[in-house]
mmCIF file of C-alpha atoms in Angstrom:
data_model
loop_
_atom_site.group_PDB
_atom_site.id
_atom_site.type_symbol
_atom_site.label_atom_id
_atom_site.label_comp_id
_atom_site.label_asym_id
_atom_site.label_seq_id
_atom_site.Cartn_x
_atom_site.Cartn_y
_atom_site.Cartn_z
ATOM 1 C CA ILE A 1 98.574 86.312 -11.214
ATOM 2 C CA ALA A 2 100.978 89.223 -11.607
ATOM 3 C CA SER A 3 99.135 90.662 -14.514
ATOM 4 C CA GLY A 4 95.921 90.737 -12.397
ATOM 5 C CA GLU A 5 94.352 87.658 -14.146
ATOM 6 C CA LEU A 6 94.204 84.165 -12.774
ATOM 7 C CA GLU A 7 94.843 81.603 -15.477
ATOM 8 C CA VAL A 8 94.141 77.890 -14.654
ATOM 9 C CA PRO A 9 94.849 74.882 -16.786
ATOM 10 C CA ALA A 10 92.196 73.090 -18.830
ATOM 11 C CA GLY A 11 89.943 70.934 -16.720
ATOM 12 C CA VAL A 12 90.263 73.086 -13.408
ATOM 13 C CA SER A 13 87.638 75.084 -12.171
ATOM 14 C CA TYR A 14 87.196 77.342 -9.124
ATOM 15 C CA ARG A 15 84.486 79.127 -6.993
ATOM 16 C CA PHE A 16 84.341 81.282 -3.943
ATOM 17 C CA ALA A 17 83.422 79.527 -0.769
ATOM 18 C CA GLY A 18 83.349 80.129 2.892
ATOM 19 C CA SER A 19 82.232 83.419 4.463
ATOM 20 C CA TYR A 20 82.197 85.260 1.046
ATOM 21 C CA GLU A 21 79.912 82.754 -0.398
ATOM 22 C CA SER A 22 77.595 83.104 2.563
ATOM 23 C CA GLN A 23 77.654 86.867 2.194
ATOM 24 C CA LEU A 24 76.692 86.829 -1.435
ATOM 25 C CA ARG A 25 73.857 84.582 -0.567
ATOM 26 C CA SER A 26 72.609 86.680 2.251
ATOM 27 C CA GLU A 27 72.773 89.911 0.157
ATOM 28 C CA ALA A 28 70.630 88.175 -2.534
ATOM 29 C CA ARG A 29 68.117 87.391 0.115
ATOM 30 C CA LEU A 30 68.137 90.899 1.479
ATOM 31 C CA ARG A 31 67.327 92.433 -1.942
ATOM 32 C CA VAL A 32 63.923 90.528 -1.653
ATOM 33 C CA LEU A 33 63.471 90.705 2.253
ATOM 34 C CA ILE A 34 63.736 94.464 2.655
ATOM 35 C CA PRO A 35 61.357 95.497 -0.196
ATOM 36 C CA LEU A 36 58.974 92.798 1.049
ATOM 37 C CA ALA A 37 59.067 94.117 4.738
ATOM 38 C CA LEU A 38 58.396 97.562 3.462
ATOM 39 C CA ALA A 39 55.423 96.520 1.305
ATOM 40 C CA LEU A 40 53.922 94.526 4.146
ATOM 41 C CA VAL A 41 54.216 97.448 6.604
ATOM 42 C CA PHE A 42 52.564 99.750 4.021
ATOM 43 C CA LEU A 43 49.857 97.150 3.458
ATOM 44 C CA LEU A 44 48.970 96.806 6.997
ATOM 45 C CA LEU A 45 48.827 100.610 7.567
ATOM 46 C CA PHE A 46 46.681 100.816 4.577
ATOM 47 C CA LEU A 47 44.099 98.178 5.880
ATOM 48 C CA GLN A 48 44.033 100.000 9.205
ATOM 49 C CA PHE A 49 43.438 103.717 7.892
ATOM 50 C CA ARG A 50 41.893 102.945 4.510
ATOM 51 C CA ARG A 51 43.583 106.107 3.091
ATOM 52 C CA VAL A 52 46.740 106.354 1.027
ATOM 53 C CA GLY A 53 47.407 109.805 2.266
ATOM 54 C CA THR A 54 47.417 108.874 5.964
ATOM 55 C CA THR A 55 49.256 105.825 5.299
ATOM 56 C CA LEU A 56 52.046 107.720 3.560
ATOM 57 C CA ILE A 57 52.099 110.204 6.474
ATOM 58 C CA ILE A 58 52.672 107.345 8.948
ATOM 59 C CA TYR A 59 55.155 105.806 6.593
ATOM 60 C CA SER A 60 57.404 108.767 6.848
ATOM 61 C CA GLY A 61 58.389 107.566 10.277
ATOM 62 C CA VAL A 62 60.127 104.656 8.661
ATOM 63 C CA ALA A 63 62.471 106.945 6.649
ATOM 64 C CA VAL A 64 63.069 108.976 9.687
ATOM 65 C CA ALA A 65 63.846 105.931 11.909
ATOM 66 C CA VAL A 66 66.177 104.253 9.202
ATOM 67 C CA ALA A 67 68.097 107.539 8.895
ATOM 68 C CA GLY A 68 68.643 107.772 12.770
ATOM 69 C CA GLY A 69 69.870 104.178 12.718
ATOM 70 C CA PHE A 70 72.640 105.002 10.249
ATOM 71 C CA ILE A 71 73.457 108.142 12.082
ATOM 72 C CA LEU A 72 74.067 106.167 15.284
ATOM 73 C CA LEU A 73 76.325 103.956 13.325
ATOM 74 C CA TRP A 74 78.238 106.916 12.145
ATOM 75 C CA LEU A 75 78.510 108.393 15.578
ATOM 76 C CA TYR A 76 80.033 104.994 16.875
ATOM 77 C CA GLY A 77 82.837 105.654 14.603
ATOM 78 C CA GLN A 78 83.753 109.099 15.872
ATOM 79 C CA PRO A 79 86.535 109.327 18.505
ATOM 80 C CA TRP A 80 84.591 112.011 20.584
ATOM 81 C CA PHE A 81 81.289 110.122 20.837
ATOM 82 C CA LEU A 82 80.605 109.141 24.675
ATOM 83 C CA ASP A 83 84.119 110.086 25.442
ATOM 84 C CA PHE A 84 83.498 110.620 29.172
ATOM 85 C CA ASP A 85 83.414 108.749 32.395
ATOM 86 C CA LEU A 86 80.400 108.226 34.739
ATOM 87 C CA LEU A 87 80.962 106.925 38.244
ATOM 88 C CA GLY A 88 84.259 105.777 37.357
ATOM 89 C CA THR A 89 83.058 103.747 34.329
ATOM 90 C CA SER A 90 84.102 104.763 30.612
ATOM 91 C CA MET A 91 81.004 105.137 28.560
ATOM 92 C CA ARG A 92 83.007 104.122 25.490
ATOM 93 C CA ASP A 93 84.007 100.825 26.998
ATOM 94 C CA LEU A 94 80.499 100.149 28.506
ATOM 95 C CA PHE A 95 78.746 100.570 25.111
ATOM 96 C CA GLN A 96 81.583 99.311 23.006
ATOM 97 C CA VAL A 97 82.037 102.282 21.014
ATOM 98 C CA GLY A 98 83.935 101.695 17.836
ATOM 99 C CA THR A 99 83.734 101.533 14.106
ATOM 100 C CA VAL A 100 80.714 99.398 13.040
ATOM 101 C CA ASN A 101 80.820 98.043 9.590
ATOM 102 C CA VAL A 102 77.700 97.546 7.607
ATOM 103 C CA SER A 103 77.169 93.753 7.640
ATOM 104 C CA MET A 104 74.413 91.296 7.531
ATOM 105 C CA ALA A 105 73.808 91.899 11.387
ATOM 106 C CA VAL A 106 73.154 95.554 10.605
ATOM 107 C CA TRP A 107 70.729 94.972 7.897
ATOM 108 C CA VAL A 108 68.709 92.504 9.954
ATOM 109 C CA GLY A 109 68.533 95.273 12.589
ATOM 110 C CA VAL A 110 67.276 97.568 9.855
ATOM 111 C CA ILE A 111 64.413 95.102 8.971
ATOM 112 C CA ALA A 112 63.480 94.738 12.644
ATOM 113 C CA LEU A 113 63.466 98.699 12.915
ATOM 114 C CA ILE A 114 61.026 99.018 9.869
ATOM 115 C CA GLY A 115 58.482 96.979 11.924
ATOM 116 C CA VAL A 116 58.557 99.125 14.896
ATOM 117 C CA ALA A 117 59.275 102.523 13.378
ATOM 118 C CA THR A 118 55.659 103.403 12.705
ATOM 119 C CA ALA A 119 54.528 102.882 16.226
ATOM 120 C CA ASP A 120 54.389 106.560 17.295
ATOM 121 C CA GLY A 121 52.729 107.599 13.988
ATOM 122 C CA VAL A 122 50.003 104.952 14.526
ATOM 123 C CA VAL A 123 49.217 106.260 17.897
ATOM 124 C CA ILE A 124 48.825 109.819 16.987
ATOM 125 C CA SER A 125 47.055 109.072 13.549
ATOM 126 C CA THR A 126 44.486 106.772 15.257
ATOM 127 C CA TYR A 127 43.314 109.613 17.678
ATOM 128 C CA LEU A 128 43.441 112.211 14.959
ATOM 129 C CA LYS A 129 41.196 109.701 12.750
ATOM 130 C CA GLN A 130 38.722 109.525 15.614
ATOM 131 C CA LYS A 131 38.686 113.216 16.113
ATOM 132 C CA PHE A 132 37.874 114.067 12.357
ATOM 133 C CA GLU A 133 35.613 111.198 11.530
ATOM 134 C CA GLY A 134 33.273 112.150 14.499
ATOM 135 C CA ALA A 135 32.651 115.692 13.430
ATOM 136 C CA PRO A 136 34.379 117.252 10.290
ATOM 137 C CA ALA A 137 36.268 120.437 10.877
ATOM 138 C CA PRO A 138 34.267 123.546 9.795
ATOM 139 C CA ASP A 139 37.280 125.584 9.135
ATOM 140 C CA VAL A 140 41.093 125.722 9.189
ATOM 141 C CA GLU A 141 41.421 126.957 12.836
ATOM 142 C CA SER A 142 39.426 124.061 14.166
ATOM 143 C CA VAL A 143 41.681 121.786 12.106
ATOM 144 C CA ARG A 144 44.687 123.159 13.917
ATOM 145 C CA GLU A 145 43.057 123.108 17.269
ATOM 146 C CA ARG A 146 42.252 119.271 16.903
ATOM 147 C CA VAL A 147 45.858 118.564 15.846
ATOM 148 C CA LEU A 148 47.421 120.368 18.570
ATOM 149 C CA GLU A 149 45.071 118.564 21.145
ATOM 150 C CA ALA A 150 46.018 115.157 19.573
ATOM 151 C CA GLY A 151 49.684 115.951 19.802
ATOM 152 C CA MET A 152 49.450 116.973 23.397
ATOM 153 C CA ARG A 153 47.326 113.976 24.421
ATOM 154 C CA ARG A 154 49.560 111.351 22.725
ATOM 155 C CA VAL A 155 52.912 112.563 23.663
ATOM 156 C CA ARG A 156 53.104 110.550 26.829
ATOM 157 C CA PRO A 157 51.988 107.166 25.218
ATOM 158 C CA CYS A 158 54.536 107.730 22.448
ATOM 159 C CA LEU A 159 57.330 108.520 24.831
ATOM 160 C CA MET A 160 56.550 105.323 26.872
ATOM 161 C CA THR A 161 56.541 103.213 23.694
ATOM 162 C CA THR A 162 59.901 104.567 22.719
ATOM 163 C CA ALA A 163 61.482 104.367 26.057
ATOM 164 C CA THR A 164 60.500 100.810 26.721
ATOM 165 C CA THR A 165 62.026 99.740 23.419
ATOM 166 C CA ILE A 166 65.317 101.415 23.973
ATOM 167 C CA LEU A 167 65.525 100.316 27.538
ATOM 168 C CA ALA A 168 65.039 96.622 26.367
ATOM 169 C CA LEU A 169 67.929 97.015 23.950
ATOM 170 C CA ILE A 170 70.394 98.572 26.330
ATOM 171 C CA PRO A 171 71.424 95.056 27.717
ATOM 172 C CA VAL A 172 72.133 93.910 24.101
ATOM 173 C CA ILE A 173 74.280 96.823 23.232
ATOM 174 C CA THR A 174 76.272 96.597 26.370
ATOM 175 C CA SER A 175 76.684 92.858 26.283
ATOM 176 C CA GLN A 176 80.292 91.359 26.090
ATOM 177 C CA GLY A 177 81.362 87.812 25.366
ATOM 178 C CA ARG A 178 80.583 85.225 22.773
ATOM 179 C CA GLY A 179 78.027 86.527 20.268
ATOM 180 C CA SER A 180 78.208 90.205 21.180
ATOM 181 C CA ASP A 181 80.004 91.056 17.890
ATOM 182 C CA VAL A 182 76.809 90.015 16.144
ATOM 183 C CA MET A 183 74.113 91.203 18.580
ATOM 184 C CA VAL A 184 75.565 94.735 19.071
ATOM 185 C CA PRO A 185 75.592 95.725 15.351
ATOM 186 C CA MET A 186 72.083 94.205 15.036
ATOM 187 C CA ALA A 187 70.791 96.212 17.979
ATOM 188 C CA LEU A 188 72.286 99.687 17.012
ATOM 189 C CA PRO A 189 69.994 100.413 14.174
ATOM 190 C CA SER A 190 66.965 99.879 16.316
ATOM 191 C CA VAL A 191 68.289 102.054 19.247
ATOM 192 C CA GLY A 192 69.274 104.794 16.869
ATOM 193 C CA GLY A 193 66.081 104.687 14.979
ATOM 194 C CA MET A 194 63.716 104.751 17.918
ATOM 195 C CA MET A 195 65.696 107.664 19.364
ATOM 196 C CA PHE A 196 65.339 109.772 16.052
ATOM 197 C CA GLU A 197 61.560 108.509 15.649
ATOM 198 C CA LEU A 198 60.697 111.108 18.228
ATOM 199 C CA VAL A 199 60.854 113.516 15.394
ATOM 200 C CA THR A 200 57.565 111.952 14.111
ATOM 201 C CA LEU A 201 55.855 113.455 17.019
ATOM 202 C CA PHE A 202 56.179 116.814 15.080
ATOM 203 C CA VAL A 203 56.252 115.387 11.465
ATOM 204 C CA VAL A 204 53.130 113.384 11.549
ATOM 205 C CA PRO A 205 50.816 116.040 13.143
ATOM 206 C CA VAL A 206 51.970 118.643 10.780
ATOM 207 C CA LEU A 207 51.555 116.618 7.706
ATOM 208 C CA TYR A 208 48.089 115.430 8.766
ATOM 209 C CA CYS A 209 47.172 119.076 9.607
ATOM 210 C CA TRP A 210 48.325 120.077 6.114
ATOM 211 C CA VAL A 211 46.233 117.308 4.448
ATOM 212 C CA GLU A 212 43.063 118.215 6.564
ATOM 213 C CA GLU A 213 43.484 121.827 5.798
ATOM 214 C CA VAL A 214 43.594 121.108 2.112
ATOM 215 C CA ARG A 215 40.478 118.924 2.485
ATOM 216 C CA THR A 216 38.581 121.587 4.411
ATOM 217 C CA ARG A 217 39.390 124.554 2.048
ATOM 218 C CA ARG A 218 38.485 122.360 -0.809
ATOM 219 C CA HIS A 219 34.972 121.613 0.896
ATOM 220 C CA THR A 220 34.408 125.146 1.600
ATOM 221 C CA THR A 221 35.174 126.303 -1.966
ATOM 222 C CA LYS A 222 33.266 123.619 -3.701
ATOM 223 C CA GLY A 223 30.682 124.686 -6.012
ATOM 224 C CA THR A 224 32.034 128.308 -6.248
ATOM 225 C CA ASP A 225 33.433 129.867 -9.396
ATOM 226 C CA ALA A 226 36.999 129.895 -8.142
ATOM 227 C CA THR A 227 39.883 130.777 -10.473
ATOM 228 C CA PHE A 228 42.866 128.532 -11.082
ATOM 229 C CA VAL A 229 45.083 130.503 -8.668
ATOM 230 C CA GLU A 230 42.319 130.248 -6.132
ATOM 231 C CA ARG A 231 42.080 126.352 -6.404
ATOM 232 C CA LEU A 232 46.029 126.150 -6.490
ATOM 233 C CA SER A 233 46.136 128.170 -3.241
ATOM 234 C CA ILE A 234 43.961 125.424 -1.621
ATOM 235 C CA VAL A 235 47.086 123.191 -1.682
ATOM 236 C CA PHE A 236 49.685 125.922 -1.403
ATOM 237 C CA PRO A 237 48.288 128.641 0.965
ATOM 238 C CA PRO A 238 51.124 131.183 0.076
ATOM 239 C CA LEU A 239 49.748 131.478 -3.460
ATOM 240 C CA ALA A 240 46.655 133.196 -1.877
ATOM 241 C CA ARG A 241 48.458 136.517 -2.205
ATOM 242 C CA LEU A 242 48.399 136.185 -5.937
ATOM 243 C CA ARG A 243 44.651 136.140 -6.169
ATOM 244 C CA ARG A 244 43.191 139.299 -7.831
ATOM 245 C CA VAL A 245 40.945 141.338 -5.765
ATOM 246 C CA GLU A 246 37.526 141.370 -7.581
ATOM 247 C CA PRO A 247 34.047 142.823 -6.754
ATOM 248 C CA TYR A 248 31.831 140.463 -4.966
ATOM 249 C CA ARG A 249 30.195 137.945 -7.150
ATOM 250 C CA SER A 250 26.481 137.341 -7.627
ATOM 251 C CA ALA A 251 24.587 134.060 -7.504
ATOM 252 C CA ALA A 252 25.107 133.720 -11.315
ATOM 253 C CA GLY A 253 28.840 133.614 -10.661
ATOM 254 C CA ARG A 254 29.703 137.087 -12.262
ATOM 255 C CA ALA A 255 29.964 140.626 -10.931
ATOM 256 C CA PRO A 256 26.766 142.476 -11.117
ATOM 257 C CA ASP A 257 26.410 145.392 -13.547
ATOM 258 C CA ARG A 258 26.926 148.687 -12.042
ATOM 259 C CA PRO A 259 23.867 151.180 -12.517
ATOM 260 C CA GLU A 260 24.346 153.960 -14.950
ATOM 261 C CA ARG A 261 24.742 157.409 -13.573
ATOM 262 C CA THR A 262 21.791 159.710 -14.652
ATOM 263 C CA GLU A 263 22.326 163.552 -14.317
ATOM 264 C CA ALA A 264 19.386 165.788 -13.577
ATOM 265 C CA PRO A 265 18.728 168.224 -16.255
ATOM 266 C CA GLU A 266 19.973 171.779 -15.867
ATOM 267 C CA THR A 267 17.226 174.353 -15.274
ATOM 268 C CA SER A 268 17.502 177.103 -17.677
ATOM 269 C CA ALA A 269 17.929 180.673 -16.379
ATOM 270 C CA GLU A 270 15.163 182.011 -18.525
ATOM 271 C CA SER A 271 12.533 179.280 -17.565
ATOM 272 C CA PRO A 272 9.809 180.904 -15.444
ATOM 273 C CA THR A 273 9.482 179.734 -11.854
ATOM 274 C CA PRO A 274 6.274 178.489 -10.377
ATOM 275 C CA ASP A 275 5.480 181.832 -8.748
ATOM 276 C CA GLN A 276 5.973 183.710 -11.943
ATOM 277 C CA GLU A 277 3.592 181.232 -13.684
ATOM 278 C CA GLU A 278 0.951 181.859 -11.094
ATOM 279 C CA GLU A 279 1.222 185.783 -11.553
ATOM 280 C CA THR A 280 0.790 185.254 -15.313
#
């Protein structure tokens, strides 16, 4: 043992047991459950919207929410977080602020967060899908107007969904007594994730607007003799400044030939004028 190696006599075997054995077994299950949960959420979103692009846009809310959950866990370990009193009650004591280790309870909370992280994105994208399927946008300005309208009309439902979820978890993160050491780390990722999920109120409309603008530009330039830079500027609008200024194109797809300049022949000074010809 002093050399760092455990030597046992022949015929004696050993294995890890107890809580460490349970942790290893649970980690092995999580390696399957977390990817399975992500795949199921993606599949359900795809069955609803029937577009990979729209599904990925909504799926961005999962990354934002999971990041928000771990940010809240980090904040719980900071000595200045919630370090104030309200009505004579210490907020650090009320919410049991302290260092939270990444345990099985935390990962279970992350799995639960994955299922609810796409709620706001689904609400906004469903309205946008109805707006664009009814009548395709004729130009880019119309696309932006519809996206702004959808964002303004769906802010209140998204805020209500997030607020009800957070309010329902407040009794859990403030609970004390038996079982609170497991329930609090399980609820913290969901609370932090739902708080940061409000960012999707801006991320989802912006990404959806970008995709629809690309589709609209591609539709308007379809069938024209566009250069490579012109087609690339459909996806990346800043490249439009690189397009070369060319003369207007004819129906055949090429610039029309300019007519040749013809100069009038110079009149000789010795040639007779019409009056002189009549006199002769």
